[in-house]
Coordinates of C-alpha atoms and ligand atoms in Angstrom, one line a residue:
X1 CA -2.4 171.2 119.5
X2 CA -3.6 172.9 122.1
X3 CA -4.0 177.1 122.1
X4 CA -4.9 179.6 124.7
X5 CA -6.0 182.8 123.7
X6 CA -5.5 185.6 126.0
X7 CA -7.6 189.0 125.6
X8 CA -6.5 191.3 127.8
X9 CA -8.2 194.6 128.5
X10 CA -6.6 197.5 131.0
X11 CA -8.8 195.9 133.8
X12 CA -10.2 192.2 132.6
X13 CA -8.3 188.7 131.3
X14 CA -10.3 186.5 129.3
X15 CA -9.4 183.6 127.8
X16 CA -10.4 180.7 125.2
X17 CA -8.8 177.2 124.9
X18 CA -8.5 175.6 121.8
X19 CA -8.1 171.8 120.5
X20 CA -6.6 172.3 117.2
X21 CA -5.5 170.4 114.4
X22 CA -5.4 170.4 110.1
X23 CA -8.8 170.8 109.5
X24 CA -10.8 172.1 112.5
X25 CA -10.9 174.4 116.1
X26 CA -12.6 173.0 119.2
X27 CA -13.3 175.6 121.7
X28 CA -12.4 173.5 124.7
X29 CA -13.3 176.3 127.5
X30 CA -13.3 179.6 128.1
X31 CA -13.6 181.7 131.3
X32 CA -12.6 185.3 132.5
X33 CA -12.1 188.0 135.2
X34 CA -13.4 191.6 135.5
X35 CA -11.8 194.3 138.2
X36 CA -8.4 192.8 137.6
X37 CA -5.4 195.0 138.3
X38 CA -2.7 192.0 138.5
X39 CA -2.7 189.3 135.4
X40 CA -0.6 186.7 137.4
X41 CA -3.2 185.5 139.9
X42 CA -5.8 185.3 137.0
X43 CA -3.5 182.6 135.1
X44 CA -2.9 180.5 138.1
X45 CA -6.6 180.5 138.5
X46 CA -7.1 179.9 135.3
X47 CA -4.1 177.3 134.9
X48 CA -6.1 175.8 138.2
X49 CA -9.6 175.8 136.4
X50 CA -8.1 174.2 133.1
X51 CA -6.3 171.4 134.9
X52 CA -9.7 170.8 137.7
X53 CA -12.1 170.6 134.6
X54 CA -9.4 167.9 132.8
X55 CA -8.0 170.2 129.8
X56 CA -4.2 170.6 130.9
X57 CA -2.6 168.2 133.3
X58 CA 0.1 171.0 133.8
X59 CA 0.5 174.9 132.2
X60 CA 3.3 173.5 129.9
X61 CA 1.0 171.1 128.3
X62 CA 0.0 174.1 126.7
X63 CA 1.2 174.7 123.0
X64 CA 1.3 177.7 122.6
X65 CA -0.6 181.5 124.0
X66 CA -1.9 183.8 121.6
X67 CA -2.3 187.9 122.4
X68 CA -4.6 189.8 120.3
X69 CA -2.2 192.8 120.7
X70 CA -3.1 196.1 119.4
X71 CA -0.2 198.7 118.0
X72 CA 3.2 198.3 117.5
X73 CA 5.3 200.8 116.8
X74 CA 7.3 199.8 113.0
X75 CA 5.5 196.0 113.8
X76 CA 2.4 194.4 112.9
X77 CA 1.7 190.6 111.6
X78 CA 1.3 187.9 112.9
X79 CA 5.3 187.1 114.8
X80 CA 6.7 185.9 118.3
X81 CA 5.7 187.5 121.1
X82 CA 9.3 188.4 122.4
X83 CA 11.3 191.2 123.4
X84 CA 10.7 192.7 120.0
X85 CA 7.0 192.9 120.7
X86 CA 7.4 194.4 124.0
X87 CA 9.4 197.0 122.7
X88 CA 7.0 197.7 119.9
X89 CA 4.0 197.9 122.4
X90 CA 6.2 200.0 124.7
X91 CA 6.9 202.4 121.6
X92 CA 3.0 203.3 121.4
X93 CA 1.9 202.8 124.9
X94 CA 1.0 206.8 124.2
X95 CA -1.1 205.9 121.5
X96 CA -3.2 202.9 122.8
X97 CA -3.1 203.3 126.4
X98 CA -5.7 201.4 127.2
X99 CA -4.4 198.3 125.5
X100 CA -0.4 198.3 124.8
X101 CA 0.3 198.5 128.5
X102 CA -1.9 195.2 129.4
X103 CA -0.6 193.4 126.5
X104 CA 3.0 194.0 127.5
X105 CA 2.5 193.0 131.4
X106 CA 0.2 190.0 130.1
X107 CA 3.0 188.8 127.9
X108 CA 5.7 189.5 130.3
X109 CA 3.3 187.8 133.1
X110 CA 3.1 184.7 130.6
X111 CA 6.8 184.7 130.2
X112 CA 7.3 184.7 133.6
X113 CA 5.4 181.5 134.9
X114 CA 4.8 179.4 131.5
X115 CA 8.1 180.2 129.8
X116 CA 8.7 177.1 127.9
X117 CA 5.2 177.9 126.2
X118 CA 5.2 179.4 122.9
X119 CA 4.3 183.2 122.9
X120 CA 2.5 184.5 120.1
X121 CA 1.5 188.0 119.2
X122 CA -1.6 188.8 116.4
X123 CA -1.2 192.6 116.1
X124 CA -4.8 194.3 115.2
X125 CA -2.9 196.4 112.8
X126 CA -2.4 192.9 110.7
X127 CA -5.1 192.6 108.6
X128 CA -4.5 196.3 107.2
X129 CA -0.9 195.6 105.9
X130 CA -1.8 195.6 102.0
X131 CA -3.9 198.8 102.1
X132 CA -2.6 201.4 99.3
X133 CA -0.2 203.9 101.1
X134 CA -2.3 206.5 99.7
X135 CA -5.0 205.7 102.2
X136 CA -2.8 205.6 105.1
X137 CA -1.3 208.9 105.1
X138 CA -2.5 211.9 106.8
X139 CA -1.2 215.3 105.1
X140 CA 1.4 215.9 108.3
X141 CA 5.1 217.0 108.3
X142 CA 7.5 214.6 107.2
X143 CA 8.9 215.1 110.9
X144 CA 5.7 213.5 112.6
X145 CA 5.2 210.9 109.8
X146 CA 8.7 209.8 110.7
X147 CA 7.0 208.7 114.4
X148 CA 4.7 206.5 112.7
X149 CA 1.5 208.8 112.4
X150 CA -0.7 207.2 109.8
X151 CA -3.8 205.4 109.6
X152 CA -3.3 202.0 110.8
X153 CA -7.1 200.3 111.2
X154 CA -7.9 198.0 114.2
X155 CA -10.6 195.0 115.0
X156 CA -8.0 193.2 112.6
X157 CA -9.0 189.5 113.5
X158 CA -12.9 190.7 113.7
X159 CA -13.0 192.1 110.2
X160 CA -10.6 188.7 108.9
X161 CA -13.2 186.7 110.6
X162 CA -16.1 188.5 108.5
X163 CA -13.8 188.4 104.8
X164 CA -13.5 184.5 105.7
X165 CA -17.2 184.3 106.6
X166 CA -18.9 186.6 104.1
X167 CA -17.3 184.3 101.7
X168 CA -18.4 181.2 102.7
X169 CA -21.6 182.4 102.8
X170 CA -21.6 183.6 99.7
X171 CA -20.5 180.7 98.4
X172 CA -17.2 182.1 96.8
X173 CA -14.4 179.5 97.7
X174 CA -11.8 181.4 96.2
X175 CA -12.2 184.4 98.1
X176 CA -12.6 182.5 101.3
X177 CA -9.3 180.5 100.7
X178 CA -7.4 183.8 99.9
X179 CA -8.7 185.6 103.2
X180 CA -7.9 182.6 105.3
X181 CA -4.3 182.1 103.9
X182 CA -3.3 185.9 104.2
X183 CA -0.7 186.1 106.8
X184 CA 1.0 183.2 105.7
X185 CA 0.4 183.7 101.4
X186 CA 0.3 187.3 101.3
X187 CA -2.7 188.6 98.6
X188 CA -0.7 187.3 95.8
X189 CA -2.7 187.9 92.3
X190 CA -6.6 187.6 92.2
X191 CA -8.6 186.3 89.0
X192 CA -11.3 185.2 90.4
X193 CA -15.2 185.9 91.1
X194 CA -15.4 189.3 93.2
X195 CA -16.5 189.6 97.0
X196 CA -16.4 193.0 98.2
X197 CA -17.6 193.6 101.7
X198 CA -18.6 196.7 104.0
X199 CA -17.7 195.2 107.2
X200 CA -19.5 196.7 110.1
X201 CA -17.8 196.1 113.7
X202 CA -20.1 197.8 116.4
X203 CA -19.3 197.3 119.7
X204 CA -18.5 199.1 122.4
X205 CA -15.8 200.2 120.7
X206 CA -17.0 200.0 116.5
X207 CA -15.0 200.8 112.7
X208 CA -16.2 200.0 109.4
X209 CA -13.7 198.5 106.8
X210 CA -13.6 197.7 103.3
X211 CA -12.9 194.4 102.1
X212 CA -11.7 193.9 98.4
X213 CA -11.5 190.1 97.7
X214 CA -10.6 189.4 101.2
X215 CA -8.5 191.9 101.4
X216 CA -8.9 195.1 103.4
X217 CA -8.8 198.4 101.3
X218 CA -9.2 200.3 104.6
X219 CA -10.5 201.4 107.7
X220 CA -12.8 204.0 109.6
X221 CA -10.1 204.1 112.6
X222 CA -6.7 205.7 111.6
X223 CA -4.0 206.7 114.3
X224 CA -5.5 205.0 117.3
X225 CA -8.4 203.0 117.9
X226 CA -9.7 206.3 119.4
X227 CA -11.0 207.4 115.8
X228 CA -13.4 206.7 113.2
X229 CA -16.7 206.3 114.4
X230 CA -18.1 207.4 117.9
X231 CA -17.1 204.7 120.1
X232 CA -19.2 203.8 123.5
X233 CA -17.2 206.8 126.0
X234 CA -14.4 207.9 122.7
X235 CA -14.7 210.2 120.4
X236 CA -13.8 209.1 116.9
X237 CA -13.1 211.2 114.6
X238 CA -12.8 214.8 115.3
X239 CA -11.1 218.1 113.7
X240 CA -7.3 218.1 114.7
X241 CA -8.3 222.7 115.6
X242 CA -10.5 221.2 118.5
X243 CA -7.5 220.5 120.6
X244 CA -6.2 223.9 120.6
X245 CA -9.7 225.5 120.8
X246 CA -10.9 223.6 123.8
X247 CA -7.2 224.7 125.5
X248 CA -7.9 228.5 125.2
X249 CA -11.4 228.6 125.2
X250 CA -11.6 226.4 128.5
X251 CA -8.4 226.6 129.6
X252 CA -8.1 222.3 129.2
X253 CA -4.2 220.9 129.2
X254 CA -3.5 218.4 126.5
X255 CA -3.8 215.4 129.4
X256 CA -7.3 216.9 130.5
X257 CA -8.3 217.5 127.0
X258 CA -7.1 213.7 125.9
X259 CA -9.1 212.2 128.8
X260 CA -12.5 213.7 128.2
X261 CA -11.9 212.5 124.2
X262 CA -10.8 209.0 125.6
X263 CA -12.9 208.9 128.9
X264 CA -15.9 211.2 128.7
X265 CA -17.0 211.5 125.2
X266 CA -18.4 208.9 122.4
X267 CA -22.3 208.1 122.7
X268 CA -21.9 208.6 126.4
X269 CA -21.3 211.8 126.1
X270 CA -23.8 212.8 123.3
X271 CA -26.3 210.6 125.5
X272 CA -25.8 211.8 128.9
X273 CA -26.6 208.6 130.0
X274 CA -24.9 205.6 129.4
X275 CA -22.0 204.3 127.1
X276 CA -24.1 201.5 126.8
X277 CA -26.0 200.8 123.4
X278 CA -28.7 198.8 125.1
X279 CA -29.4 201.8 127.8
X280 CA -29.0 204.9 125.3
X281 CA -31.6 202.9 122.7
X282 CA -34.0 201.9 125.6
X283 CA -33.8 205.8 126.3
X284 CA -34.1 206.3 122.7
X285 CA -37.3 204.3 122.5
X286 CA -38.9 206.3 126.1
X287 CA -38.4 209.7 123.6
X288 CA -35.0 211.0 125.5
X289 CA -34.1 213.4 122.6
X290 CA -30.2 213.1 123.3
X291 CA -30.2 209.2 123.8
X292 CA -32.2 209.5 119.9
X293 CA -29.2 211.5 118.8
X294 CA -26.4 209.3 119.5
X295 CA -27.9 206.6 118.0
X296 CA -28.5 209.2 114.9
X297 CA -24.5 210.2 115.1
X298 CA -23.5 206.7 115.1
X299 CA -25.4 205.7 112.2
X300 CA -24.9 208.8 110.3
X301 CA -20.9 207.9 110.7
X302 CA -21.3 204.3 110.0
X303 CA -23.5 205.3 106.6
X304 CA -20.8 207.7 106.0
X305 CA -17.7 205.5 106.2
X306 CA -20.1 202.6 104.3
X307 CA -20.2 204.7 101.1
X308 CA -16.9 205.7 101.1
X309 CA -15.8 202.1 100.8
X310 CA -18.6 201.2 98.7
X311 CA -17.3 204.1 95.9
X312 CA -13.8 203.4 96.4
X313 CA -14.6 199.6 95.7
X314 CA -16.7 200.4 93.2
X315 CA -19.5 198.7 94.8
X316 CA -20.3 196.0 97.0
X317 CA -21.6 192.4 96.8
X318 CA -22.2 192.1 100.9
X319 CA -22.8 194.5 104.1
X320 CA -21.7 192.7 107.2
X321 CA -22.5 193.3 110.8
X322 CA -20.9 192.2 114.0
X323 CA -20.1 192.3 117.6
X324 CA -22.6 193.4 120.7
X325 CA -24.3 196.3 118.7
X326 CA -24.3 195.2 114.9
X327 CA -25.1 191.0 116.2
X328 CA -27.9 192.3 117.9
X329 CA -29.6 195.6 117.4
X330 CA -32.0 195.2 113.7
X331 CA -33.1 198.8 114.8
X332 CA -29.8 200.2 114.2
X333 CA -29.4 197.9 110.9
X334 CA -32.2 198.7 109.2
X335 CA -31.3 202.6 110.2
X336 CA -27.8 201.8 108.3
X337 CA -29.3 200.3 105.6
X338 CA -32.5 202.6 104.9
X339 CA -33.4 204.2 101.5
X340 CA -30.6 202.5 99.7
X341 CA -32.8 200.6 97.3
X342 CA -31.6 202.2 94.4
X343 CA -27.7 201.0 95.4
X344 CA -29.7 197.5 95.5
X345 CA -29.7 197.1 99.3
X346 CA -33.2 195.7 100.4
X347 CA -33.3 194.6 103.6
X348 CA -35.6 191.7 104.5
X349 CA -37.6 193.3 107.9
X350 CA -38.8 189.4 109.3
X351 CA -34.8 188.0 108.6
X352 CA -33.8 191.3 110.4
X353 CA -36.0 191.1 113.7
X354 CA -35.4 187.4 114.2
X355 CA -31.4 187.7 113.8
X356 CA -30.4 188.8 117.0
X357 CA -28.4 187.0 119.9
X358 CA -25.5 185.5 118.4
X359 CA -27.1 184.0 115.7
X360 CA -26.0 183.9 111.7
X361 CA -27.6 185.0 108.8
X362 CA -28.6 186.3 106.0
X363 CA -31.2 189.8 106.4
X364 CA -31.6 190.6 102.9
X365 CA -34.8 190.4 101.1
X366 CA -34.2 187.5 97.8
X367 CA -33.7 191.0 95.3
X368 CA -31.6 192.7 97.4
X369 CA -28.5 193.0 95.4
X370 CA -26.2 193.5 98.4
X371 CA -26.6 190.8 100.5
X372 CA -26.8 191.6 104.1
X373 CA -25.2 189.7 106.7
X374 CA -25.0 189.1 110.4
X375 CA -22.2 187.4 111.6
X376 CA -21.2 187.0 115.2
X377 CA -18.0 187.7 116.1
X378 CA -14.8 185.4 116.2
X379 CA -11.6 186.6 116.8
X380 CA -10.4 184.2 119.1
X381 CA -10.7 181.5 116.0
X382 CA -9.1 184.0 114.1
X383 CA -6.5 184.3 116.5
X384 CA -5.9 180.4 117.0
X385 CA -5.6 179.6 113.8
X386 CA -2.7 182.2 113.1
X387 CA -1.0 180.6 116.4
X388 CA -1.3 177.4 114.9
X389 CA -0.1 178.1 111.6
X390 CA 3.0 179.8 113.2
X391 CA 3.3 176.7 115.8
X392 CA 3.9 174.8 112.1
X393 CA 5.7 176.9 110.3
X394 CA 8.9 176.9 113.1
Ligands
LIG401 P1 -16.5 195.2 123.1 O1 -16.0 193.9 123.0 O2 -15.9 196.3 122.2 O3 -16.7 195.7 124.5 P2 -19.1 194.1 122.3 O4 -18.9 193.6 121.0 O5 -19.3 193.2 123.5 O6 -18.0 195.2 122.6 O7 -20.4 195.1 122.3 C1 -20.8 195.8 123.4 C2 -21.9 196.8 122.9 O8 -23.0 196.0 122.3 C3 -22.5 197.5 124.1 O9 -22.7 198.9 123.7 C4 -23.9 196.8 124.3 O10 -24.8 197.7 124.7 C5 -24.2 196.4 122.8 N1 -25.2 195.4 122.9 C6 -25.2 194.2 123.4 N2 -26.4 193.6 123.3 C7 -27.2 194.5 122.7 C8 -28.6 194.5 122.3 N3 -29.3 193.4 122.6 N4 -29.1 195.6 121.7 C9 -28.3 196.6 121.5 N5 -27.0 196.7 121.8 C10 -26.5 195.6 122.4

């Protein structure tokens, strides 16, 4: 069966094509375009490429498109990507401006000049659907919980990926099997060995999220994907009284005051120099004191978010780390990971230096307790094999 999977950010399309069948994914190709402001060229160029390089003799040989969409408003799963999505997405355009808007034209676009193809939407919110309501709710009026303001949690296929992975890893079957068969099995009862995981994602835009038994128990971003940790130009988490302060203090409308927190804030802004991990630690390293204190602010939120999860679980039997930042920066690992002996987290410092650039593995010294994982990032699997399980189950 053959899957695309379409990413698509406010001003790129990228895309990975996928072979699949029963028991395993072949990434076929993938390919992508930056500085895009209309989707529709990038798929004929992309149908073009695809059908030049032998994949597709024609778009409709195509089984089926897969959208890593973000928020929906009263929607979330793994479901159809028809009108019903669109209107979701439209219903929190507000809230994820960045991402709902793309996602609706892409679909729309998709829709448009493929339509006998088989649209399928993965919301981020998904993998978050079985966390206790207790850790969703914010202390608001029943008025503005009645919008949908809750937590929600985000980087849903990346942190599935790393409760399928950190199992396998570890050797625990059951947990692996349970992760993988979510969306379609639901949690259902667990008896078995226990796997809890502290699942790092940090990228240029990071959360850290609990994992009970391949389930998540929760996530550093709530509302939006604009909170939790300080993202590369967002803010995270910050004191709801901020808003109104900044507007009589400086005189900032809500709009102003939303685009410096969304546009002009994060490690960019603490840095002054780049919202670029790889710039701000270079800086960092050259003895720039406000490069060396995003990088503290980051790490001190990611420690913070760790051991909240890791007391809520009652512990932890793996740390993992992914995407650009946690795949390939030990610095900031063994920052993270520092002076937690006494939880049993040893890092091994040779494993940690020599895992960088995509590569798996295990950084944890033989006693560590906790093991310590690197895992590279793989939503788009994620994503295809939720598309093909749906393909099946129609
Ligand atoms: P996203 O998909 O959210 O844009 P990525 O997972 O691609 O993010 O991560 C991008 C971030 O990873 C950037 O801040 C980049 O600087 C950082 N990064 C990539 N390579 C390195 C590296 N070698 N060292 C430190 N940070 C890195």
């Amino acid at each position: 069966m053959k899957i695309l999977v379409a990413n698509l950010g406010s001003t790129s399309f990228k895309y990975r094509l996928f072979d699949m069948d029963d028991t395993q994914a072949t990434l076929c190709a993938k390919g992508g375009f930056e500085r895009v402001s209309e989707y529709t060229p990038c798929i004929e160029e992309m149908l073009a490429t695809l059908m030049a390089e032998g994949h597709l003799a024609q778009g409709e040989d195509l089984d089926a498109v897969g959208f890593k969409t973000v928020l929906g408003k009263d929607l979330s799963g793994c479901v159809a990507a028809d009108e019903r999505v669109l209107t979701a997405l439209e219903g929190f355009k507000e809230v994820a401006p960045a991402h709902n808007p793309a996602y609706a034209e892409g679909i729309r676009c998709f829709q448009q000049k493929l339509p006998s193809v088989t649209r399928v939407a993965l919301f981020e919110t998904a993998f978050f659907q079985w966390v206790n309501p207790a850790a969703t709710m914010y202390a608001i009026p029943a008025s503005w919980r009645e919008l949908g303001i809750r937590r929600y949690g985000f980087h849903g296929a990346s942190h599935k990926f790393i409760a399928e992975r950190s199992a396998e890893l570890l050797g625990n079957d059951a947990v692996a099997r349970r992760a993988r068969g979510l969306y379609v099995d639901g949690p259902g009862d667990y008896s078995g060995a226990p796997l809890r995981v502290i699942s790092c994602h940090l990228g240029g835009s990071s959360s850290v999220v609990g994992i009970e038994n391949g389930v998540a128990i929760g996530s550093s971003m709530g509302f939006s994907p604009q909170s939790g940790l300080p993202q590369n130009n967002r803010v995270g988490d910050l004191d709801s009284m901020a808003i109104p302060y900044v507007n009589k203090m400086l005189g900032l409308a809500v709009e102003e005051a939303e685009h410096q927190l969304n546009k002009e804030s994060g490690l960019l802004a603490l840095s002054g120099i780049s919202n670029d991990a790889r710039d701000i630690r270079e800086a960092a390293a050259a003895g720039n004191a406000d490069a060396q204190l995003a990088v503290d602010v980051l790490v001190d939120s990611i420690r913070h978010w760790a051991g909240s999860f890791y007391f809520k679980m009652g512990g932890a039997e793996v740390i993992s780390f992914t995407a650009g930042i946690g795949e390939n920066d030990p610095q900031l690992r063994a920052k993270v990971c520092a002076g937690l002996e006494g939880l049993g987290v040893v890092l091994d410092p040779t494993a940690n230096e020599a895992t960088t650039g995509g590569a798996e593995g295990i950084i944890s010294a033989p006693d560590s307790t906790i093991k310590i994982c690197v895992i590279p990032a793989n939503e788009e699997l994620v994503i295809a094999r939720e598309v093909y399980r749906f393909k099946q189950s129609q």
